[in-house]
Protein backbone atom coordinates (compact mmCIF):
# COMPACT_ATOMS: atom_id res chain seq x y z
CA UNK A 1 0.00 0.00 0.00
CA UNK A 2 1.47 3.38 -1.01
CA UNK A 3 1.26 6.67 0.84
CA UNK A 4 -1.22 7.76 -1.83
CA UNK A 5 -3.55 4.82 -1.13
CA UNK A 6 -3.33 5.42 2.61
CA UNK A 7 -4.12 9.11 2.08
CA UNK A 8 -7.18 8.17 0.01
CA UNK A 9 -8.34 5.84 2.78
CA UNK A 10 -7.85 8.55 5.37
CA UNK A 11 -9.72 11.06 3.17
CA UNK A 12 -12.63 8.61 2.99
CA UNK A 13 -12.70 8.37 6.79
CA UNK A 14 -12.51 12.17 7.14
CA UNK A 15 -15.37 12.57 4.66
CA UNK A 16 -17.73 11.07 7.23
CA UNK A 17 -16.16 12.69 10.29
CA UNK A 18 -18.50 13.87 13.05
CA UNK A 19 -15.89 14.41 15.75
CA UNK A 20 -16.78 18.07 16.27
CA UNK A 21 -19.81 20.31 15.74
CA UNK A 22 -18.36 21.78 12.52
CA UNK A 23 -19.62 18.60 10.82
CA UNK A 24 -23.20 19.81 10.96
CA UNK A 25 -22.49 23.08 9.15
CA UNK A 26 -20.19 21.92 6.39
CA UNK A 27 -20.97 21.32 2.73
CA UNK A 28 -17.85 19.23 2.15
CA UNK A 29 -14.87 18.02 4.15
CA UNK A 30 -11.75 19.68 2.74
CA UNK A 31 -9.15 17.01 3.32
CA UNK A 32 -6.17 18.06 1.20
CA UNK A 33 -4.95 18.33 -2.37
CA UNK A 34 -1.84 17.90 -4.49
CA UNK A 35 1.08 15.55 -4.89
CA UNK A 36 0.95 12.84 -2.21
CA UNK A 37 4.69 12.38 -2.71
CA UNK A 38 5.57 16.08 -2.57
CA UNK A 39 8.79 17.50 -1.14
CA UNK A 40 6.88 20.52 0.13
CA UNK A 41 3.67 20.49 2.16
CA UNK A 42 1.70 23.64 2.98
CA UNK A 43 -0.52 23.80 6.05
CA UNK A 44 -3.21 26.48 6.19
CA UNK A 45 -5.86 27.26 8.77
CA UNK A 46 -9.32 26.10 7.73
CA UNK A 47 -11.54 25.99 4.64
CA UNK A 48 -13.40 29.17 3.70
CA UNK A 49 -16.59 29.54 1.67
CA UNK A 50 -15.21 28.45 -1.72
CA UNK A 51 -13.20 25.59 -0.26
CA UNK A 52 -16.27 24.29 1.58
CA UNK A 53 -18.25 24.42 -1.68
CA UNK A 54 -15.61 22.73 -3.82
CA UNK A 55 -14.00 20.35 -1.33
CA UNK A 56 -10.50 21.62 -2.12
CA UNK A 57 -8.12 23.78 -0.05
CA UNK A 58 -7.09 27.25 -1.16
CA UNK A 59 -9.32 27.74 -4.20
CA UNK A 60 -10.46 31.28 -3.32
CA UNK A 61 -8.55 34.57 -3.37
CA UNK A 62 -5.96 33.32 -0.84
CA UNK A 63 -5.40 30.30 -3.07
CA UNK A 64 -4.79 32.49 -6.10
CA UNK A 65 -2.10 34.34 -4.16
CA UNK A 66 -0.59 31.07 -2.98
CA UNK A 67 -0.38 29.88 -6.59
CA UNK A 68 1.17 33.19 -7.68
CA UNK A 69 3.86 32.98 -4.98
CA UNK A 70 4.54 29.35 -5.90
CA UNK A 71 4.91 30.41 -9.54
CA UNK A 72 7.45 33.04 -8.55
CA UNK A 73 9.70 30.29 -7.14
CA UNK A 74 9.16 28.07 -10.16
CA UNK A 75 6.57 25.72 -8.69
CA UNK A 76 3.02 24.79 -9.59
CA UNK A 77 0.23 23.88 -7.23
CA UNK A 78 0.45 20.27 -8.45
CA UNK A 79 4.07 20.07 -7.29
CA UNK A 80 3.15 20.46 -3.61
CA UNK A 81 0.65 19.04 -1.14
CA UNK A 82 -1.78 21.42 0.58
CA UNK A 83 -3.82 20.79 3.73
CA UNK A 84 -5.33 22.74 6.60
CA UNK A 85 -5.38 22.47 10.39
CA UNK A 86 -9.19 22.11 10.27
CA UNK A 87 -10.89 20.07 7.58
CA UNK A 88 -14.29 21.75 7.95
CA UNK A 89 -15.27 25.39 7.56
CA UNK A 90 -15.90 27.31 10.79
CA UNK A 91 -19.11 29.36 10.55
CA UNK A 92 -18.50 32.81 9.08
CA UNK A 93 -14.79 31.93 8.73
CA UNK A 94 -14.20 32.55 12.43
CA UNK A 95 -10.96 31.40 14.04
CA UNK A 96 -10.63 27.69 14.82
CA UNK A 97 -11.49 26.82 18.44
CA UNK A 98 -9.01 24.85 20.57
CA UNK A 99 -11.49 21.95 20.89
CA UNK A 100 -11.90 21.79 17.08
CA UNK A 101 -8.13 21.73 16.56
CA UNK A 102 -7.83 19.00 19.17
CA UNK A 103 -10.42 16.79 17.45
CA UNK A 104 -8.99 17.40 13.96
CA UNK A 105 -5.24 17.36 14.46
CA UNK A 106 -4.84 13.62 14.06
CA UNK A 107 -5.81 13.91 10.38
CA UNK A 108 -3.05 16.45 9.81
CA UNK A 109 -0.54 14.38 11.74
CA UNK A 110 -1.27 11.37 9.51
CA UNK A 111 -1.12 13.51 6.37
CA UNK A 112 2.32 14.75 7.40
CA UNK A 113 3.48 11.20 8.05
CA UNK A 114 2.10 9.85 4.76
CA UNK A 115 3.21 12.67 2.46
CA UNK A 116 6.46 12.81 4.40
CA UNK A 117 7.60 16.14 2.92
CA UNK A 118 11.12 17.43 3.36
CA UNK A 119 9.86 20.96 3.86
CA UNK A 120 6.71 22.00 5.72
CA UNK A 121 5.40 25.54 5.19
CA UNK A 122 2.94 26.78 7.80
CA UNK A 123 0.62 29.55 6.68
CA UNK A 124 -0.35 31.87 9.52
CA UNK A 125 -0.61 31.63 13.28
CA UNK A 126 -2.79 28.56 13.75
CA UNK A 127 -0.72 26.14 11.69
CA UNK A 128 2.54 27.60 12.99
CA UNK A 129 1.51 27.37 16.65
CA UNK A 130 0.23 23.83 16.27
CA UNK A 131 3.39 22.53 14.62
CA UNK A 132 6.15 24.66 16.18
CA UNK A 133 4.52 24.76 19.61
CA UNK A 134 5.78 28.27 20.32
CA UNK A 135 3.65 30.90 21.87
CA UNK A 136 5.06 33.60 19.61
CA UNK A 137 3.18 35.27 16.77
CA UNK A 138 3.89 34.55 13.14
CA UNK A 139 5.33 38.01 12.50
CA UNK A 140 8.21 37.19 14.85
CA UNK A 141 8.66 33.58 13.78
CA UNK A 142 8.66 34.07 10.01
CA UNK A 143 11.78 34.75 7.97
CA UNK A 144 13.67 31.69 9.27
CA UNK A 145 13.94 27.96 8.69
CA UNK A 146 13.37 25.73 11.72
CA UNK A 147 14.51 22.13 12.15
CA UNK A 148 11.39 20.11 12.74
CA UNK A 149 11.18 16.33 13.19
CA UNK A 150 14.15 15.82 10.89
CA UNK A 151 12.51 18.07 8.35
CA UNK A 152 12.60 21.80 7.67
CA UNK A 153 9.76 24.07 8.68
CA UNK A 154 9.28 27.51 7.14
CA UNK A 155 6.59 29.58 8.84
CA UNK A 156 5.05 32.36 6.81
CA UNK A 157 2.05 34.67 6.85
CA UNK A 158 -1.39 33.50 5.91
CA UNK A 159 -2.07 34.61 2.30
CA UNK A 160 -5.42 36.11 3.35
CA UNK A 161 -3.58 38.34 5.84
CA UNK A 162 -1.10 39.37 3.15
CA UNK A 163 -3.97 40.21 0.81
CA UNK A 164 -5.42 42.51 3.46
CA UNK A 165 -2.05 43.91 4.56
CA UNK A 166 -0.70 45.17 1.27
CA UNK A 167 2.67 45.21 -0.44
CA UNK A 168 4.86 45.04 2.69
CA UNK A 169 3.30 41.76 3.82
CA UNK A 170 3.37 40.38 0.29
CA UNK A 171 7.10 41.11 0.18
CA UNK A 172 7.56 39.25 3.46
CA UNK A 173 5.78 36.24 1.97
CA UNK A 174 8.03 36.49 -1.10
CA UNK A 175 11.09 36.41 1.18
CA UNK A 176 9.73 33.31 2.92
CA UNK A 177 8.96 31.58 -0.37
CA UNK A 178 12.51 32.33 -1.51
CA UNK A 179 13.66 30.56 1.67
CA UNK A 180 11.55 27.55 0.73
CA UNK A 181 13.18 27.52 -2.71
CA UNK A 182 16.66 27.69 -1.22
CA UNK A 183 15.96 24.91 1.27
CA UNK A 184 14.60 22.68 -1.50
CA UNK A 185 17.61 23.48 -3.67
CA UNK A 186 20.11 22.97 -0.85
CA UNK A 187 20.76 19.25 -1.20
CA UNK A 188 23.52 19.42 1.40
CA UNK A 189 21.48 20.80 4.23
CA UNK A 190 18.68 18.40 3.36
CA UNK A 191 21.08 15.48 3.45
CA UNK A 192 21.63 16.27 7.11
CA UNK A 193 17.93 15.76 7.63
CA UNK A 194 18.39 12.14 6.60
CA UNK A 195 16.49 9.59 4.62
CA UNK A 196 14.96 8.04 7.68
CA UNK A 197 12.45 10.84 7.93
CA UNK A 198 9.50 8.45 8.16
CA UNK A 199 8.71 8.25 11.82
CA UNK A 200 5.78 8.55 14.11
CA UNK A 201 5.30 12.26 14.63
CA UNK A 202 4.75 12.78 18.30
CA UNK A 203 4.29 16.44 17.55
CA UNK A 204 0.65 16.66 18.45
CA UNK A 205 0.62 14.52 21.55
N1 LIG B 1 -7.60 29.71 4.09
C1 LIG B 1 -7.09 28.60 4.64
O1 LIG B 1 -6.44 28.64 5.67
N2 LIG B 1 -7.30 27.45 4.03
C2 LIG B 1 -7.96 27.36 2.90
O2 LIG B 1 -8.08 26.25 2.40
C3 LIG B 1 -8.47 28.53 2.32
C4 LIG B 1 -8.29 29.70 2.93
Coordinates of C-alpha atoms and ligand atoms in Angstrom, one line a residue:
X1 CA 0.0 0.0 0.0
X2 CA 1.5 3.4 -1.0
X3 CA 1.3 6.7 0.8
X4 CA -1.2 7.8 -1.8
X5 CA -3.5 4.8 -1.1
X6 CA -3.3 5.4 2.6
X7 CA -4.1 9.1 2.1
X8 CA -7.2 8.2 0.0
X9 CA -8.3 5.8 2.8
X10 CA -7.9 8.6 5.4
X11 CA -9.7 11.1 3.2
X12 CA -12.6 8.6 3.0
X13 CA -12.7 8.4 6.8
X14 CA -12.5 12.2 7.1
X15 CA -15.4 12.6 4.7
X16 CA -17.7 11.1 7.2
X17 CA -16.2 12.7 10.3
X18 CA -18.5 13.9 13.1
X19 CA -15.9 14.4 15.7
X20 CA -16.8 18.1 16.3
X21 CA -19.8 20.3 15.7
X22 CA -18.4 21.8 12.5
X23 CA -19.6 18.6 10.8
X24 CA -23.2 19.8 11.0
X25 CA -22.5 23.1 9.1
X26 CA -20.2 21.9 6.4
X27 CA -21.0 21.3 2.7
X28 CA -17.8 19.2 2.1
X29 CA -14.9 18.0 4.1
X30 CA -11.8 19.7 2.7
X31 CA -9.1 17.0 3.3
X32 CA -6.2 18.1 1.2
X33 CA -5.0 18.3 -2.4
X34 CA -1.8 17.9 -4.5
X35 CA 1.1 15.5 -4.9
X36 CA 0.9 12.8 -2.2
X37 CA 4.7 12.4 -2.7
X38 CA 5.6 16.1 -2.6
X39 CA 8.8 17.5 -1.1
X40 CA 6.9 20.5 0.1
X41 CA 3.7 20.5 2.2
X42 CA 1.7 23.6 3.0
X43 CA -0.5 23.8 6.0
X44 CA -3.2 26.5 6.2
X45 CA -5.9 27.3 8.8
X46 CA -9.3 26.1 7.7
X47 CA -11.5 26.0 4.6
X48 CA -13.4 29.2 3.7
X49 CA -16.6 29.5 1.7
X50 CA -15.2 28.5 -1.7
X51 CA -13.2 25.6 -0.3
X52 CA -16.3 24.3 1.6
X53 CA -18.3 24.4 -1.7
X54 CA -15.6 22.7 -3.8
X55 CA -14.0 20.3 -1.3
X56 CA -10.5 21.6 -2.1
X57 CA -8.1 23.8 -0.1
X58 CA -7.1 27.3 -1.2
X59 CA -9.3 27.7 -4.2
X60 CA -10.5 31.3 -3.3
X61 CA -8.5 34.6 -3.4
X62 CA -6.0 33.3 -0.8
X63 CA -5.4 30.3 -3.1
X64 CA -4.8 32.5 -6.1
X65 CA -2.1 34.3 -4.2
X66 CA -0.6 31.1 -3.0
X67 CA -0.4 29.9 -6.6
X68 CA 1.2 33.2 -7.7
X69 CA 3.9 33.0 -5.0
X70 CA 4.5 29.4 -5.9
X71 CA 4.9 30.4 -9.5
X72 CA 7.4 33.0 -8.5
X73 CA 9.7 30.3 -7.1
X74 CA 9.2 28.1 -10.2
X75 CA 6.6 25.7 -8.7
X76 CA 3.0 24.8 -9.6
X77 CA 0.2 23.9 -7.2
X78 CA 0.5 20.3 -8.4
X79 CA 4.1 20.1 -7.3
X80 CA 3.1 20.5 -3.6
X81 CA 0.6 19.0 -1.1
X82 CA -1.8 21.4 0.6
X83 CA -3.8 20.8 3.7
X84 CA -5.3 22.7 6.6
X85 CA -5.4 22.5 10.4
X86 CA -9.2 22.1 10.3
X87 CA -10.9 20.1 7.6
X88 CA -14.3 21.7 7.9
X89 CA -15.3 25.4 7.6
X90 CA -15.9 27.3 10.8
X91 CA -19.1 29.4 10.5
X92 CA -18.5 32.8 9.1
X93 CA -14.8 31.9 8.7
X94 CA -14.2 32.6 12.4
X95 CA -11.0 31.4 14.0
X96 CA -10.6 27.7 14.8
X97 CA -11.5 26.8 18.4
X98 CA -9.0 24.8 20.6
X99 CA -11.5 22.0 20.9
X100 CA -11.9 21.8 17.1
X101 CA -8.1 21.7 16.6
X102 CA -7.8 19.0 19.2
X103 CA -10.4 16.8 17.5
X104 CA -9.0 17.4 14.0
X105 CA -5.2 17.4 14.5
X106 CA -4.8 13.6 14.1
X107 CA -5.8 13.9 10.4
X108 CA -3.1 16.5 9.8
X109 CA -0.5 14.4 11.7
X110 CA -1.3 11.4 9.5
X111 CA -1.1 13.5 6.4
X112 CA 2.3 14.8 7.4
X113 CA 3.5 11.2 8.0
X114 CA 2.1 9.9 4.8
X115 CA 3.2 12.7 2.5
X116 CA 6.5 12.8 4.4
X117 CA 7.6 16.1 2.9
X118 CA 11.1 17.4 3.4
X119 CA 9.9 21.0 3.9
X120 CA 6.7 22.0 5.7
X121 CA 5.4 25.5 5.2
X122 CA 2.9 26.8 7.8
X123 CA 0.6 29.5 6.7
X124 CA -0.3 31.9 9.5
X125 CA -0.6 31.6 13.3
X126 CA -2.8 28.6 13.7
X127 CA -0.7 26.1 11.7
X128 CA 2.5 27.6 13.0
X129 CA 1.5 27.4 16.6
X130 CA 0.2 23.8 16.3
X131 CA 3.4 22.5 14.6
X132 CA 6.1 24.7 16.2
X133 CA 4.5 24.8 19.6
X134 CA 5.8 28.3 20.3
X135 CA 3.7 30.9 21.9
X136 CA 5.1 33.6 19.6
X137 CA 3.2 35.3 16.8
X138 CA 3.9 34.5 13.1
X139 CA 5.3 38.0 12.5
X140 CA 8.2 37.2 14.9
X141 CA 8.7 33.6 13.8
X142 CA 8.7 34.1 10.0
X143 CA 11.8 34.7 8.0
X144 CA 13.7 31.7 9.3
X145 CA 13.9 28.0 8.7
X146 CA 13.4 25.7 11.7
X147 CA 14.5 22.1 12.2
X148 CA 11.4 20.1 12.7
X149 CA 11.2 16.3 13.2
X150 CA 14.2 15.8 10.9
X151 CA 12.5 18.1 8.4
X152 CA 12.6 21.8 7.7
X153 CA 9.8 24.1 8.7
X154 CA 9.3 27.5 7.1
X155 CA 6.6 29.6 8.8
X156 CA 5.0 32.4 6.8
X157 CA 2.1 34.7 6.8
X158 CA -1.4 33.5 5.9
X159 CA -2.1 34.6 2.3
X160 CA -5.4 36.1 3.3
X161 CA -3.6 38.3 5.8
X162 CA -1.1 39.4 3.2
X163 CA -4.0 40.2 0.8
X164 CA -5.4 42.5 3.5
X165 CA -2.0 43.9 4.6
X166 CA -0.7 45.2 1.3
X167 CA 2.7 45.2 -0.4
X168 CA 4.9 45.0 2.7
X169 CA 3.3 41.8 3.8
X170 CA 3.4 40.4 0.3
X171 CA 7.1 41.1 0.2
X172 CA 7.6 39.3 3.5
X173 CA 5.8 36.2 2.0
X174 CA 8.0 36.5 -1.1
X175 CA 11.1 36.4 1.2
X176 CA 9.7 33.3 2.9
X177 CA 9.0 31.6 -0.4
X178 CA 12.5 32.3 -1.5
X179 CA 13.7 30.6 1.7
X180 CA 11.5 27.5 0.7
X181 CA 13.2 27.5 -2.7
X182 CA 16.7 27.7 -1.2
X183 CA 16.0 24.9 1.3
X184 CA 14.6 22.7 -1.5
X185 CA 17.6 23.5 -3.7
X186 CA 20.1 23.0 -0.8
X187 CA 20.8 19.3 -1.2
X188 CA 23.5 19.4 1.4
X189 CA 21.5 20.8 4.2
X190 CA 18.7 18.4 3.4
X191 CA 21.1 15.5 3.5
X192 CA 21.6 16.3 7.1
X193 CA 17.9 15.8 7.6
X194 CA 18.4 12.1 6.6
X195 CA 16.5 9.6 4.6
X196 CA 15.0 8.0 7.7
X197 CA 12.5 10.8 7.9
X198 CA 9.5 8.5 8.2
X199 CA 8.7 8.2 11.8
X200 CA 5.8 8.5 14.1
X201 CA 5.3 12.3 14.6
X202 CA 4.8 12.8 18.3
X203 CA 4.3 16.4 17.6
X204 CA 0.6 16.7 18.5
X205 CA 0.6 14.5 21.5
Ligands
LIG1 N1 -7.6 29.7 4.1 C1 -7.1 28.6 4.6 O1 -6.4 28.6 5.7 N2 -7.3 27.5 4.0 C2 -8.0 27.4 2.9 O2 -8.1 26.3 2.4 C3 -8.5 28.5 2.3 C4 -8.3 29.7 2.9

